[in-house]
Amino acid sequence: MSIADSTQFLCFLALSAAVLLGALGVVLLPNIVYSAFLLGGVFLAVAGLYLLLNASFVAAAQMMIYVGAVNVLILFAIMLVNKKETLEAIPGLGVRRILSGAVCAGLLGLLLRVDFTTPWALPGPVSIGEGATIRIGEHLFSDYLLPFELASVLLLMAMIGAIVLARRDVFSSDVITGEGVDQGLIEKARTPLLLEKNLQIQPVLEKTP
Amino acid sequence: MSLSSLFALTLPTTVPLQGFLAVAAVLFCTGVWGLINSRNAVRVLMSIELMLNGVNINLMAFSSYLDGQLIRGQVFTIFVITVAAAEAAVGLAILLSLYRNRDTVDMERFNLLRW
């Protein structure tokens, strides 16, 4: 599959514009829900850039992991911590923004100077094209086997750690009756702990069907 | 003059490597600015994801242009995506825990470790 070079360049321009404007929107928009959806658009445009670079497997991985998992996770976090609060003003916030903007612009200038003045060793070897997925598989199971297995251990640790960090703390035993309540809060319809200490629990249990 | 020949005259023949690197640089710097200046903790996590995507574009561009046969940059990009997913999960869990304890997502009020 090869599309004409000029079409490829136009696609690059459009995707770059989408990435950069979307990133600015993510950082600058006041409503964070719009920011989260724009972040999904940025991820999609980056996947398009990967397709322009002959990397269909990484583009698919970007779609599934970033758009499908990370962005949805961020949206869930926004829903869970959705609280309208007015941030109190901080003295010197404008000065701080301008200073950090200057630092970031300096970093950008440095990176662009390196980009446009370094004599890159172009043209490199011929791109592998459609065989990229096979080559990635060979890499993952030969010379990158140890990082691959470490990545699986890292994902397992991150999953368990996220569950432990985000679960709600419940008391291991009821303060009033002394019985274990870990599963009882979920399975039985009973009043939550420590809400009304004087309420009799037994009639509540009998009333539930 | 047809439209395609006009494009062929005015546009460069292929996308240069420097174009991809410039996009990645701008994306990374935008992420750094957002990371410093955001007051909502969720937006800080989004800025980190932007920075990681800038790094990934860099790796993919070098892999495609300078290392076309052994595409080691693509393998590194897959590892970076993996670590980014783990980082997002743990970061959002920490954020939820902080929100339950402090009842706010304002970064300026997360000063538990200030001496």
mmCIF file of N, CA and C in Angstrom, chain A residues 12-83:
data_model
loop_
_atom_site.group_PDB
_atom_site.id
_atom_site.type_symbol
_atom_site.label_atom_id
_atom_site.label_comp_id
_atom_site.label_asym_id
_atom_site.label_seq_id
_atom_site.Cartn_x
_atom_site.Cartn_y
_atom_site.Cartn_z
ATOM 1 N N PHE A 12 0.232 14.374 6.897
ATOM 2 C CA PHE A 12 1.131 14.738 7.999
ATOM 3 C C PHE A 12 0.798 16.111 8.558
ATOM 4 N N LEU A 13 0.534 17.062 7.652
ATOM 5 C CA LEU A 13 0.206 18.414 8.126
ATOM 6 C C LEU A 13 -1.076 18.409 8.946
ATOM 7 N N ALA A 14 -2.097 17.702 8.458
ATOM 8 C CA ALA A 14 -3.373 17.689 9.176
ATOM 9 C C ALA A 14 -3.238 17.022 10.538
ATOM 10 N N LEU A 15 -2.532 15.886 10.579
ATOM 11 C CA LEU A 15 -2.378 15.177 11.849
ATOM 12 C C LEU A 15 -1.539 15.981 12.826
ATOM 13 N N SER A 16 -0.514 16.668 12.319
ATOM 14 C CA SER A 16 0.307 17.489 13.213
ATOM 15 C C SER A 16 -0.497 18.634 13.798
ATOM 16 N N ALA A 17 -1.309 19.254 12.944
ATOM 17 C CA ALA A 17 -2.151 20.343 13.447
ATOM 18 C C ALA A 17 -3.116 19.827 14.504
ATOM 19 N N ALA A 18 -3.687 18.635 14.266
ATOM 20 C CA ALA A 18 -4.611 18.059 15.253
ATOM 21 C C ALA A 18 -3.893 17.776 16.567
ATOM 22 N N VAL A 19 -2.687 17.228 16.478
ATOM 23 C CA VAL A 19 -1.929 16.905 17.695
ATOM 24 C C VAL A 19 -1.606 18.176 18.475
ATOM 25 N N LEU A 20 -1.105 19.200 17.766
ATOM 26 C CA LEU A 20 -0.628 20.380 18.502
ATOM 27 C C LEU A 20 -1.797 21.189 19.059
ATOM 28 N N LEU A 21 -2.851 21.386 18.259
ATOM 29 C CA LEU A 21 -3.994 22.144 18.774
ATOM 30 C C LEU A 21 -4.687 21.382 19.901
ATOM 31 N N GLY A 22 -4.780 20.052 19.741
ATOM 32 C CA GLY A 22 -5.387 19.265 20.801
ATOM 33 C C GLY A 22 -4.593 19.324 22.091
ATOM 34 N N ALA A 23 -3.269 19.306 21.969
ATOM 35 C CA ALA A 23 -2.436 19.381 23.177
ATOM 36 C C ALA A 23 -2.612 20.725 23.865
ATOM 37 N N LEU A 24 -2.676 21.798 23.063
ATOM 38 C CA LEU A 24 -2.915 23.115 23.661
ATOM 39 C C LEU A 24 -4.278 23.159 24.352
ATOM 40 N N GLY A 25 -5.274 22.521 23.731
ATOM 41 C CA GLY A 25 -6.592 22.481 24.352
ATOM 42 C C GLY A 25 -6.596 21.703 25.648
ATOM 43 N N VAL A 26 -5.868 20.580 25.677
ATOM 44 C CA VAL A 26 -5.783 19.785 26.900
ATOM 45 C C VAL A 26 -5.211 20.615 28.035
ATOM 46 N N VAL A 27 -4.205 21.422 27.729
ATOM 47 C CA VAL A 27 -3.539 22.164 28.792
ATOM 48 C C VAL A 27 -4.337 23.406 29.184
ATOM 49 N N LEU A 28 -4.992 24.046 28.191
ATOM 50 C CA LEU A 28 -5.515 25.387 28.455
ATOM 51 C C LEU A 28 -7.007 25.464 28.743
ATOM 52 N N LEU A 29 -7.798 24.469 28.323
ATOM 53 C CA LEU A 29 -9.246 24.605 28.481
ATOM 54 C C LEU A 29 -9.634 24.569 29.958
ATOM 55 N N PRO A 30 -10.563 25.408 30.378
ATOM 56 C CA PRO A 30 -10.932 25.406 31.801
ATOM 57 C C PRO A 30 -11.765 24.203 32.213
ATOM 58 N N ASN A 31 -12.586 23.663 31.304
ATOM 59 C CA ASN A 31 -13.410 22.506 31.660
ATOM 60 C C ASN A 31 -12.616 21.237 31.422
ATOM 61 N N ILE A 32 -12.480 20.426 32.478
ATOM 62 C CA ILE A 32 -11.557 19.296 32.372
ATOM 63 C C ILE A 32 -12.158 18.142 31.580
ATOM 64 N N VAL A 33 -13.498 18.113 31.441
ATOM 65 C CA VAL A 33 -14.095 17.049 30.632
ATOM 66 C C VAL A 33 -13.748 17.256 29.159
ATOM 67 N N TYR A 34 -13.789 18.519 28.705
ATOM 68 C CA TYR A 34 -13.353 18.802 27.342
ATOM 69 C C TYR A 34 -11.890 18.426 27.163
ATOM 70 N N SER A 35 -11.092 18.686 28.174
ATOM 71 C CA SER A 35 -9.675 18.331 28.089
ATOM 72 C C SER A 35 -9.493 16.838 27.906
ATOM 73 N N ALA A 36 -10.292 16.048 28.633
ATOM 74 C CA ALA A 36 -10.143 14.591 28.539
ATOM 75 C C ALA A 36 -10.528 14.106 27.146
ATOM 76 N N PHE A 37 -11.616 14.648 26.581
ATOM 77 C CA PHE A 37 -11.994 14.195 25.245
ATOM 78 C C PHE A 37 -10.987 14.658 24.201
ATOM 79 N N LEU A 38 -10.433 15.872 24.365
ATOM 80 C CA LEU A 38 -9.395 16.319 23.436
ATOM 81 C C LEU A 38 -8.154 15.456 23.544
ATOM 82 N N LEU A 39 -7.882 14.965 24.762
ATOM 83 C CA LEU A 39 -6.743 14.070 24.933
ATOM 84 C C LEU A 39 -6.944 12.801 24.117
ATOM 85 N N GLY A 40 -8.187 12.293 24.076
ATOM 86 C CA GLY A 40 -8.470 11.148 23.215
ATOM 87 C C GLY A 40 -8.219 11.475 21.744
ATOM 88 N N GLY A 41 -8.590 12.692 21.322
ATOM 89 C CA GLY A 41 -8.308 13.097 19.944
ATOM 90 C C GLY A 41 -6.827 13.165 19.652
ATOM 91 N N VAL A 42 -6.047 13.658 20.633
ATOM 92 C CA VAL A 42 -4.594 13.712 20.453
ATOM 93 C C VAL A 42 -4.021 12.305 20.300
ATOM 94 N N PHE A 43 -4.510 11.369 21.108
ATOM 95 C CA PHE A 43 -4.021 9.996 21.003
ATOM 96 C C PHE A 43 -4.347 9.409 19.629
ATOM 97 N N LEU A 44 -5.558 9.691 19.130
ATOM 98 C CA LEU A 44 -5.939 9.180 17.809
ATOM 99 C C LEU A 44 -5.044 9.766 16.719
ATOM 100 N N ALA A 45 -4.765 11.074 16.819
ATOM 101 C CA ALA A 45 -3.923 11.697 15.796
ATOM 102 C C ALA A 45 -2.501 11.147 15.853
ATOM 103 N N VAL A 46 -2.015 10.848 17.057
ATOM 104 C CA VAL A 46 -0.674 10.263 17.176
ATOM 105 C C VAL A 46 -0.661 8.869 16.547
ATOM 106 N N ALA A 47 -1.763 8.128 16.706
ATOM 107 C CA ALA A 47 -1.851 6.821 16.039
ATOM 108 C C ALA A 47 -1.812 6.994 14.518
ATOM 109 N N GLY A 48 -2.437 8.050 14.012
ATOM 110 C CA GLY A 48 -2.343 8.330 12.580
ATOM 111 C C GLY A 48 -0.927 8.636 12.142
ATOM 112 N N LEU A 49 -0.184 9.375 12.981
ATOM 113 C CA LEU A 49 1.232 9.635 12.661
ATOM 114 C C LEU A 49 2.019 8.331 12.621
ATOM 115 N N TYR A 50 1.707 7.396 13.506
ATOM 116 C CA TYR A 50 2.391 6.102 13.470
ATOM 117 C C TYR A 50 2.080 5.359 12.177
ATOM 118 N N LEU A 51 0.844 5.485 11.701
ATOM 119 C CA LEU A 51 0.510 4.839 10.433
ATOM 120 C C LEU A 51 1.315 5.452 9.290
ATOM 121 N N LEU A 52 1.540 6.773 9.338
ATOM 122 C CA LEU A 52 2.376 7.396 8.314
ATOM 123 C C LEU A 52 3.802 6.884 8.381
ATOM 124 N N LEU A 53 4.238 6.417 9.556
ATOM 125 C CA LEU A 53 5.598 5.932 9.716
ATOM 126 C C LEU A 53 5.695 4.426 9.488
ATOM 127 N N ASN A 54 4.727 3.812 8.801
ATOM 128 C CA ASN A 54 4.762 2.387 8.465
ATOM 129 C C ASN A 54 4.744 1.497 9.682
ATOM 130 N N ALA A 55 4.044 1.884 10.749
ATOM 131 C CA ALA A 55 4.033 1.078 11.964
ATOM 132 C C ALA A 55 2.593 0.768 12.319
ATOM 133 N N SER A 56 2.031 -0.214 11.646
ATOM 134 C CA SER A 56 0.611 -0.487 11.859
ATOM 135 C C SER A 56 0.371 -1.140 13.220
ATOM 136 N N PHE A 57 1.319 -1.992 13.658
ATOM 137 C CA PHE A 57 1.102 -2.671 14.938
ATOM 138 C C PHE A 57 1.129 -1.687 16.096
ATOM 139 N N VAL A 58 2.095 -0.765 16.085
ATOM 140 C CA VAL A 58 2.171 0.193 17.181
ATOM 141 C C VAL A 58 0.986 1.151 17.145
ATOM 142 N N ALA A 59 0.509 1.453 15.924
ATOM 143 C CA ALA A 59 -0.685 2.300 15.834
ATOM 144 C C ALA A 59 -1.890 1.613 16.459
ATOM 145 N N ALA A 60 -2.022 0.304 16.199
ATOM 146 C CA ALA A 60 -3.143 -0.428 16.797
ATOM 147 C C ALA A 60 -2.992 -0.499 18.313
ATOM 148 N N ALA A 61 -1.746 -0.709 18.770
ATOM 149 C CA ALA A 61 -1.527 -0.755 20.221
ATOM 150 C C ALA A 61 -1.846 0.586 20.856
ATOM 151 N N GLN A 62 -1.460 1.669 20.170
ATOM 152 C CA GLN A 62 -1.769 3.010 20.676
ATOM 153 C C GLN A 62 -3.282 3.207 20.774
ATOM 154 N N MET A 63 -4.007 2.764 19.738
ATOM 155 C CA MET A 63 -5.460 2.899 19.766
ATOM 156 C C MET A 63 -6.056 2.140 20.944
ATOM 157 N N MET A 64 -5.619 0.882 21.119
ATOM 158 C CA MET A 64 -6.262 0.063 22.151
ATOM 159 C C MET A 64 -5.873 0.530 23.546
ATOM 160 N N ILE A 65 -4.584 0.791 23.762
ATOM 161 C CA ILE A 65 -4.131 1.062 25.126
ATOM 162 C C ILE A 65 -4.434 2.501 25.514
ATOM 163 N N TYR A 66 -4.033 3.446 24.663
ATOM 164 C CA TYR A 66 -4.223 4.848 25.053
ATOM 165 C C TYR A 66 -5.684 5.277 24.940
ATOM 166 N N VAL A 67 -6.259 5.093 23.750
ATOM 167 C CA VAL A 67 -7.629 5.571 23.576
ATOM 168 C C VAL A 67 -8.603 4.704 24.360
ATOM 169 N N GLY A 68 -8.370 3.372 24.321
ATOM 170 C CA GLY A 68 -9.341 2.490 24.932
ATOM 171 C C GLY A 68 -9.192 2.334 26.426
ATOM 172 N N ALA A 69 -7.973 2.423 26.931
ATOM 173 C CA ALA A 69 -7.780 2.167 28.353
ATOM 174 C C ALA A 69 -7.450 3.424 29.141
ATOM 175 N N VAL A 70 -6.380 4.121 28.750
ATOM 176 C CA VAL A 70 -5.909 5.241 29.572
ATOM 177 C C VAL A 70 -6.909 6.386 29.566
ATOM 178 N N ASN A 71 -7.461 6.676 28.371
ATOM 179 C CA ASN A 71 -8.387 7.798 28.286
ATOM 180 C C ASN A 71 -9.684 7.511 29.048
ATOM 181 N N VAL A 72 -10.156 6.262 28.951
ATOM 182 C CA VAL A 72 -11.357 5.892 29.701
ATOM 183 C C VAL A 72 -11.086 5.942 31.199
ATOM 184 N N LEU A 73 -9.879 5.523 31.585
ATOM 185 C CA LEU A 73 -9.497 5.586 33.002
ATOM 186 C C LEU A 73 -9.500 7.032 33.503
ATOM 187 N N ILE A 74 -8.996 7.935 32.671
ATOM 188 C CA ILE A 74 -8.970 9.351 33.066
ATOM 189 C C ILE A 74 -10.400 9.891 33.176
ATOM 190 N N LEU A 75 -11.261 9.471 32.241
ATOM 191 C CA LEU A 75 -12.655 9.934 32.318
ATOM 192 C C LEU A 75 -13.324 9.423 33.591
ATOM 193 N N PHE A 76 -13.034 8.155 33.961
ATOM 194 C CA PHE A 76 -13.604 7.632 35.196
ATOM 195 C C PHE A 76 -13.069 8.400 36.404
ATOM 196 N N ALA A 77 -11.786 8.733 36.377
ATOM 197 C CA ALA A 77 -11.237 9.496 37.498
ATOM 198 C C ALA A 77 -11.903 10.861 37.605
ATOM 199 N N ILE A 78 -12.178 11.483 36.446
ATOM 200 C CA ILE A 78 -12.852 12.787 36.482
ATOM 201 C C ILE A 78 -14.246 12.644 37.083
ATOM 202 N N MET A 79 -14.928 11.541 36.715
ATOM 203 C CA MET A 79 -16.267 11.351 37.288
ATOM 204 C C MET A 79 -16.187 11.116 38.789
ATOM 205 N N LEU A 80 -15.161 10.370 39.227
ATOM 206 C CA LEU A 80 -15.088 10.026 40.652
ATOM 207 C C LEU A 80 -14.701 11.210 41.513
ATOM 208 N N VAL A 81 -13.915 12.126 40.995
ATOM 209 C CA VAL A 81 -13.502 13.267 41.808
ATOM 210 C C VAL A 81 -14.203 14.535 41.341
ATOM 211 N N ASN A 82 -15.381 14.367 40.752
ATOM 212 C CA ASN A 82 -16.084 15.510 40.178
ATOM 213 C C ASN A 82 -16.648 16.380 41.285
ATOM 214 N N LYS A 83 -15.957 17.409 41.628
ATOM 215 C CA LYS A 83 -16.416 18.304 42.677
ATOM 216 C C LYS A 83 -16.163 19.729 42.219
#
